[in-house]
Amino acid sequence: GEDVEQSLFLSVREGDSSVINCTYTDSSSTYLYWYKQEPGAGLQLLTYIFSNMDMKQDQRLTVLLNKKDKHLSLRIADTQTGDSAIYFCAESSGSARQLTFGSGTQLTVLP
Amino acid sequence: DGGITQSPKYLFRKEGQNVTLSCEQNLNHDAMYWYRQDPGQGLRLIYYSQIVNDFQKGDIAEGYSVSREKKESFPLTVTSAQKNPTAFYLCASSPDRGTYNEQFFGPGTRLTVL
């Protein structure tokens, strides 16, 4: 079945850029998503990218997609302490109306 | 305010008891989902429903049951057959927008079985 993988932890200094990486296996993925989860809360959609794009920028967020390598990344510029959270990548494909999530990356922003 | 509500936020049960988690949405979304979250394992799909009176098993449906009698409600029952029920449970819903499947999440219910 489809698989989405992420590293579990990332620490950065406040003001630096953070880059969270994700790899996926489903070559028929149509959309890829980044969700943010704050402690004890549900997930919130941050951004998404359609599979025929290779980059999308939204304020401090930049998403890069390498479809050939099935690699997705999320760059957060000028990372703040409020960005500390778990970040999930997810993919959807076909008509199954399901998302496949990665295991999540815990981002810790150090002062 | 439109959104998804889950209740209660924390739930404690004794081993061997069934328990039902509530999920309600007023977003007029057709599809609803239940996920289980364990540390370091991401979200695993338990059940989903694309329309009223219909639902499908996800990856880890054993020991769980659902119903979808109304569009806005999708309760999840954790039965005594679920071997390790202590977890954080998340409900989500999504509108039908073809292959774009943005899911909107509730705040979650943390279930602890003693």
mmCIF file of C-alpha atoms in Angstrom:
data_model
loop_
_atom_site.group_PDB
_atom_site.id
_atom_site.type_symbol
_atom_site.label_atom_id
_atom_site.label_comp_id
_atom_site.label_asym_id
_atom_site.label_seq_id
_atom_site.Cartn_x
_atom_site.Cartn_y
_atom_site.Cartn_z
ATOM 1 C CA GLY A 1 0.000 0.000 0.000
ATOM 2 C CA GLU A 2 0.903 3.656 -0.051
ATOM 3 C CA ASP A 3 3.523 4.848 2.399
ATOM 4 C CA VAL A 4 4.538 8.318 3.572
ATOM 5 C CA GLU A 5 7.703 8.790 5.630
ATOM 6 C CA GLN A 6 9.095 11.661 7.690
ATOM 7 C CA SER A 7 11.863 12.057 10.217
ATOM 8 C CA LEU A 8 10.503 12.254 13.755
ATOM 9 C CA PHE A 9 12.337 15.261 15.219
ATOM 10 C CA LEU A 10 13.795 18.612 14.144
ATOM 11 C CA SER A 11 15.233 21.390 16.319
ATOM 12 C CA VAL A 12 16.056 24.893 15.095
ATOM 13 C CA ARG A 13 16.958 28.256 16.621
ATOM 14 C CA GLU A 14 14.408 31.038 16.610
ATOM 15 C CA GLY A 15 14.829 33.163 13.483
ATOM 16 C CA ASP A 16 16.431 30.356 11.457
ATOM 17 C CA SER A 17 14.707 28.510 8.623
ATOM 18 C CA SER A 18 13.224 25.056 9.214
ATOM 19 C CA VAL A 19 13.031 22.423 6.512
ATOM 20 C CA ILE A 20 10.812 19.396 7.078
ATOM 21 C CA ASN A 21 11.138 16.569 4.582
ATOM 22 C CA CYS A 22 8.747 13.855 3.452
ATOM 23 C CA THR A 23 8.924 10.980 0.993
ATOM 24 C CA TYR A 24 5.987 9.081 -0.459
ATOM 25 C CA THR A 25 5.557 6.010 -2.610
ATOM 26 C CA ASP A 26 2.254 6.496 -4.464
ATOM 27 C CA SER A 27 3.090 7.753 -7.953
ATOM 28 C CA SER A 28 -0.580 8.542 -8.594
ATOM 29 C CA SER A 29 -0.765 11.127 -5.798
ATOM 30 C CA THR A 30 -2.722 14.127 -7.014
ATOM 31 C CA TYR A 31 -2.436 16.450 -4.038
ATOM 32 C CA LEU A 32 0.072 16.617 -1.190
ATOM 33 C CA TYR A 33 -0.653 18.431 2.032
ATOM 34 C CA TRP A 34 1.083 19.806 5.101
ATOM 35 C CA TYR A 35 -0.846 19.813 8.379
ATOM 36 C CA LYS A 36 0.164 21.307 11.735
ATOM 37 C CA GLN A 37 -0.812 19.863 15.126
ATOM 38 C CA GLU A 38 -0.327 21.833 18.320
ATOM 39 C CA PRO A 39 -0.169 19.937 21.644
ATOM 40 C CA GLY A 40 -3.410 18.207 22.580
ATOM 41 C CA ALA A 41 -5.280 19.556 19.542
ATOM 42 C CA GLY A 42 -6.542 18.430 16.153
ATOM 43 C CA LEU A 43 -4.746 18.963 12.862
ATOM 44 C CA GLN A 44 -4.955 22.170 10.868
ATOM 45 C CA LEU A 45 -4.193 22.412 7.144
ATOM 46 C CA LEU A 46 -1.196 24.696 6.514
ATOM 47 C CA THR A 47 -0.818 24.388 2.775
ATOM 48 C CA TYR A 48 -1.093 21.961 -0.109
ATOM 49 C CA ILE A 49 0.398 21.480 -3.563
ATOM 50 C CA PHE A 50 -1.027 19.943 -6.708
ATOM 51 C CA SER A 51 1.138 17.225 -8.213
ATOM 52 C CA ASN A 52 1.825 19.108 -11.460
ATOM 53 C CA MET A 53 3.493 21.957 -9.542
ATOM 54 C CA ASP A 54 7.040 21.932 -8.229
ATOM 55 C CA MET A 55 6.870 24.902 -5.857
ATOM 56 C CA LYS A 56 4.304 26.865 -3.918
ATOM 57 C CA GLN A 57 4.951 29.847 -1.662
ATOM 58 C CA ASP A 58 2.572 31.208 0.955
ATOM 59 C CA GLN A 59 4.021 33.944 3.192
ATOM 60 C CA ARG A 60 6.685 32.233 5.373
ATOM 61 C CA LEU A 61 5.920 28.788 3.944
ATOM 62 C CA THR A 62 7.530 27.307 0.836
ATOM 63 C CA VAL A 63 6.591 23.856 -0.437
ATOM 64 C CA LEU A 64 8.893 22.055 -2.854
ATOM 65 C CA LEU A 65 7.820 18.952 -4.735
ATOM 66 C CA ASN A 66 10.173 16.643 -6.613
ATOM 67 C CA LYS A 67 7.773 14.277 -8.290
ATOM 68 C CA LYS A 68 10.522 12.188 -9.901
ATOM 69 C CA ASP A 69 12.054 11.398 -6.486
ATOM 70 C CA LYS A 70 8.659 11.471 -4.704
ATOM 71 C CA HIS A 71 10.049 14.007 -2.239
ATOM 72 C CA LEU A 72 8.141 16.835 -0.602
ATOM 73 C CA SER A 73 9.531 19.504 1.700
ATOM 74 C CA LEU A 74 8.148 22.342 3.801
ATOM 75 C CA ARG A 75 10.383 25.330 4.517
ATOM 76 C CA ILE A 76 9.377 27.741 7.271
ATOM 77 C CA ALA A 77 11.267 31.038 7.077
ATOM 78 C CA ASP A 78 12.111 33.029 10.209
ATOM 79 C CA THR A 79 10.894 30.241 12.506
ATOM 80 C CA GLN A 80 9.204 31.444 15.684
ATOM 81 C CA THR A 81 8.505 29.707 19.007
ATOM 82 C CA GLY A 82 4.833 29.562 18.001
ATOM 83 C CA ASP A 83 5.836 27.282 15.127
ATOM 84 C CA SER A 84 6.745 24.532 17.608
ATOM 85 C CA ALA A 85 4.329 21.710 16.794
ATOM 86 C CA ILE A 86 4.056 18.388 14.973
ATOM 87 C CA TYR A 87 3.964 18.697 11.178
ATOM 88 C CA PHE A 88 2.360 15.976 9.081
ATOM 89 C CA CYS A 89 2.621 15.482 5.365
ATOM 90 C CA ALA A 90 -0.210 13.635 3.651
ATOM 91 C CA GLU A 91 -1.159 12.585 0.159
ATOM 92 C CA SER A 92 -4.409 11.843 -1.643
ATOM 93 C CA SER A 93 -4.932 10.021 -4.881
ATOM 94 C CA GLY A 94 -7.711 8.724 -7.067
ATOM 95 C CA SER A 95 -11.269 8.495 -5.918
ATOM 96 C CA ALA A 96 -10.656 6.743 -2.604
ATOM 97 C CA ARG A 97 -11.334 9.997 -0.695
ATOM 98 C CA GLN A 98 -8.705 9.060 1.852
ATOM 99 C CA LEU A 99 -5.513 10.693 3.013
ATOM 100 C CA THR A 100 -2.348 8.782 3.836
ATOM 101 C CA PHE A 101 -0.392 10.535 6.596
ATOM 102 C CA GLY A 102 3.242 10.407 7.527
ATOM 103 C CA SER A 103 4.271 9.782 11.123
ATOM 104 C CA GLY A 104 4.743 13.497 11.808
ATOM 105 C CA THR A 105 7.843 15.602 12.536
ATOM 106 C CA GLN A 106 8.090 17.226 15.962
ATOM 107 C CA LEU A 107 9.556 20.709 15.380
ATOM 108 C CA THR A 108 11.127 22.340 18.428
ATOM 109 C CA VAL A 109 12.123 25.999 18.179
ATOM 110 C CA LEU A 110 14.826 26.992 20.636
ATOM 111 C CA PRO A 111 15.115 30.589 21.890
ATOM 112 C CA ASP B 1 -19.483 29.104 14.009
ATOM 113 C CA GLY B 2 -18.972 26.200 11.635
ATOM 114 C CA GLY B 3 -16.761 23.362 12.727
ATOM 115 C CA ILE B 4 -16.313 19.892 14.150
ATOM 116 C CA THR B 5 -16.871 19.091 17.779
ATOM 117 C CA GLN B 6 -15.746 16.030 19.666
ATOM 118 C CA SER B 7 -16.785 15.163 23.148
ATOM 119 C CA PRO B 8 -15.614 14.570 25.719
ATOM 120 C CA LYS B 9 -12.030 15.865 25.541
ATOM 121 C CA TYR B 10 -10.845 13.290 28.115
ATOM 122 C CA LEU B 11 -12.463 9.930 28.770
ATOM 123 C CA PHE B 12 -11.583 7.251 31.285
ATOM 124 C CA ARG B 13 -13.002 3.751 31.179
ATOM 125 C CA LYS B 14 -12.400 0.450 32.867
ATOM 126 C CA GLU B 15 -11.064 -2.443 30.851
ATOM 127 C CA GLY B 16 -13.855 -4.529 29.312
ATOM 128 C CA GLN B 17 -16.327 -1.662 28.914
ATOM 129 C CA ASN B 18 -17.553 -0.333 25.587
ATOM 130 C CA VAL B 19 -17.315 3.419 25.134
ATOM 131 C CA THR B 20 -18.750 5.761 22.480
ATOM 132 C CA LEU B 21 -16.951 8.877 21.264
ATOM 133 C CA SER B 22 -19.024 11.662 19.789
ATOM 134 C CA CYS B 23 -18.271 13.583 16.592
ATOM 135 C CA GLU B 24 -20.565 16.279 15.191
ATOM 136 C CA GLN B 25 -20.036 18.680 12.261
ATOM 137 C CA ASN B 26 -22.110 21.577 10.974
ATOM 138 C CA LEU B 27 -20.050 22.140 7.832
ATOM 139 C CA ASN B 28 -22.487 20.197 5.623
ATOM 140 C CA HIS B 29 -19.656 17.861 4.616
ATOM 141 C CA ASP B 30 -20.508 14.516 3.048
ATOM 142 C CA ALA B 31 -17.455 12.555 4.206
ATOM 143 C CA MET B 32 -16.390 11.869 7.788
ATOM 144 C CA TYR B 33 -13.425 9.979 9.201
ATOM 145 C CA TRP B 34 -12.089 8.513 12.440
ATOM 146 C CA TYR B 35 -8.359 8.293 13.116
ATOM 147 C CA ARG B 36 -6.327 6.944 15.967
ATOM 148 C CA GLN B 37 -3.082 8.671 16.933
ATOM 149 C CA ASP B 38 -0.313 7.016 18.948
ATOM 150 C CA PRO B 39 3.050 8.677 19.663
ATOM 151 C CA GLY B 40 5.459 8.371 16.728
ATOM 152 C CA GLN B 41 2.933 6.544 14.547
ATOM 153 C CA GLY B 42 1.064 9.343 12.857
ATOM 154 C CA LEU B 43 -2.627 8.955 12.109
ATOM 155 C CA ARG B 44 -4.164 5.604 11.314
ATOM 156 C CA LEU B 45 -7.590 5.404 9.695
ATOM 157 C CA ILE B 46 -10.215 3.441 11.641
ATOM 158 C CA TYR B 47 -13.423 3.993 9.653
ATOM 159 C CA TYR B 48 -14.723 6.472 7.127
ATOM 160 C CA SER B 49 -18.081 7.358 5.652
ATOM 161 C CA GLN B 50 -18.658 9.069 2.334
ATOM 162 C CA ILE B 51 -22.432 9.351 2.659
ATOM 163 C CA VAL B 52 -25.213 8.860 5.181
ATOM 164 C CA ASN B 53 -26.009 5.212 6.005
ATOM 165 C CA ASP B 54 -22.772 3.984 4.444
ATOM 166 C CA PHE B 55 -19.282 3.492 5.895
ATOM 167 C CA GLN B 56 -16.100 1.554 5.147
ATOM 168 C CA LYS B 57 -13.377 0.003 7.251
ATOM 169 C CA GLY B 58 -10.021 1.701 7.370
ATOM 170 C CA ASP B 59 -6.658 0.170 8.169
ATOM 171 C CA ILE B 60 -7.338 -0.659 11.836
ATOM 172 C CA ALA B 61 -11.110 -1.254 12.148
ATOM 173 C CA GLU B 62 -10.908 -4.336 14.385
ATOM 174 C CA GLY B 63 -12.466 -3.677 17.800
ATOM 175 C CA TYR B 64 -14.291 -0.539 16.646
ATOM 176 C CA SER B 65 -17.755 0.164 15.262
ATOM 177 C CA VAL B 66 -19.443 3.234 13.766
ATOM 178 C CA SER B 67 -22.810 4.447 12.527
ATOM 179 C CA ARG B 68 -23.816 7.234 10.159
ATOM 180 C CA GLU B 69 -27.532 7.816 10.606
ATOM 181 C CA LYS B 70 -27.289 11.582 10.124
ATOM 182 C CA LYS B 71 -25.043 13.655 7.873
ATOM 183 C CA GLU B 72 -23.720 15.698 10.766
ATOM 184 C CA SER B 73 -22.928 12.856 13.185
ATOM 185 C CA PHE B 74 -20.427 9.961 13.078
ATOM 186 C CA PRO B 75 -20.059 8.319 16.524
ATOM 187 C CA LEU B 76 -17.289 5.787 17.168
ATOM 188 C CA THR B 77 -17.697 2.912 19.628
ATOM 189 C CA VAL B 78 -14.562 1.391 21.083
ATOM 190 C CA THR B 79 -15.528 -2.134 22.083
ATOM 191 C CA SER B 80 -14.003 -4.469 24.629
ATOM 192 C CA ALA B 81 -12.542 -6.423 21.686
ATOM 193 C CA GLN B 82 -10.045 -3.610 21.011
ATOM 194 C CA LYS B 83 -6.859 -4.892 22.637
ATOM 195 C CA ASN B 84 -5.097 -1.580 23.237
ATOM 196 C CA PRO B 85 -7.691 1.214 23.199
ATOM 197 C CA THR B 86 -5.757 3.912 25.079
ATOM 198 C CA ALA B 87 -4.989 6.575 22.444
ATOM 199 C CA PHE B 88 -5.892 9.991 21.080
ATOM 200 C CA TYR B 89 -8.873 9.796 18.703
ATOM 201 C CA LEU B 90 -9.435 12.357 15.973
ATOM 202 C CA CYS B 91 -12.535 12.894 13.873
ATOM 203 C CA ALA B 92 -12.439 14.728 10.543
ATOM 204 C CA SER B 93 -14.780 15.696 7.739
ATOM 205 C CA SER B 94 -14.338 16.805 4.153
ATOM 206 C CA PRO B 95 -16.515 18.215 1.374
ATOM 207 C CA ASP B 96 -16.641 16.480 -1.991
ATOM 208 C CA ARG B 97 -14.152 18.369 -4.186
ATOM 209 C CA GLY B 98 -12.978 15.593 -6.455
ATOM 210 C CA THR B 99 -9.410 14.508 -5.815
ATOM 211 C CA TYR B 100 -8.687 17.512 -3.565
ATOM 212 C CA ASN B 101 -9.383 16.114 -0.129
ATOM 213 C CA GLU B 102 -8.836 18.778 2.514
ATOM 214 C CA GLN B 103 -9.945 17.321 5.805
ATOM 215 C CA PHE B 104 -11.103 19.431 8.723
ATOM 216 C CA PHE B 105 -10.297 18.037 12.145
ATOM 217 C CA GLY B 106 -11.989 18.145 15.510
ATOM 218 C CA PRO B 107 -10.041 18.822 18.732
ATOM 219 C CA GLY B 108 -9.742 15.122 19.589
ATOM 220 C CA THR B 109 -10.708 12.844 22.484
ATOM 221 C CA ARG B 110 -8.042 11.274 24.676
ATOM 222 C CA LEU B 111 -9.260 7.865 25.830
ATOM 223 C CA THR B 112 -7.554 6.148 28.738
ATOM 224 C CA VAL B 113 -8.543 2.615 29.651
ATOM 225 C CA LEU B 114 -7.624 1.662 33.199
#
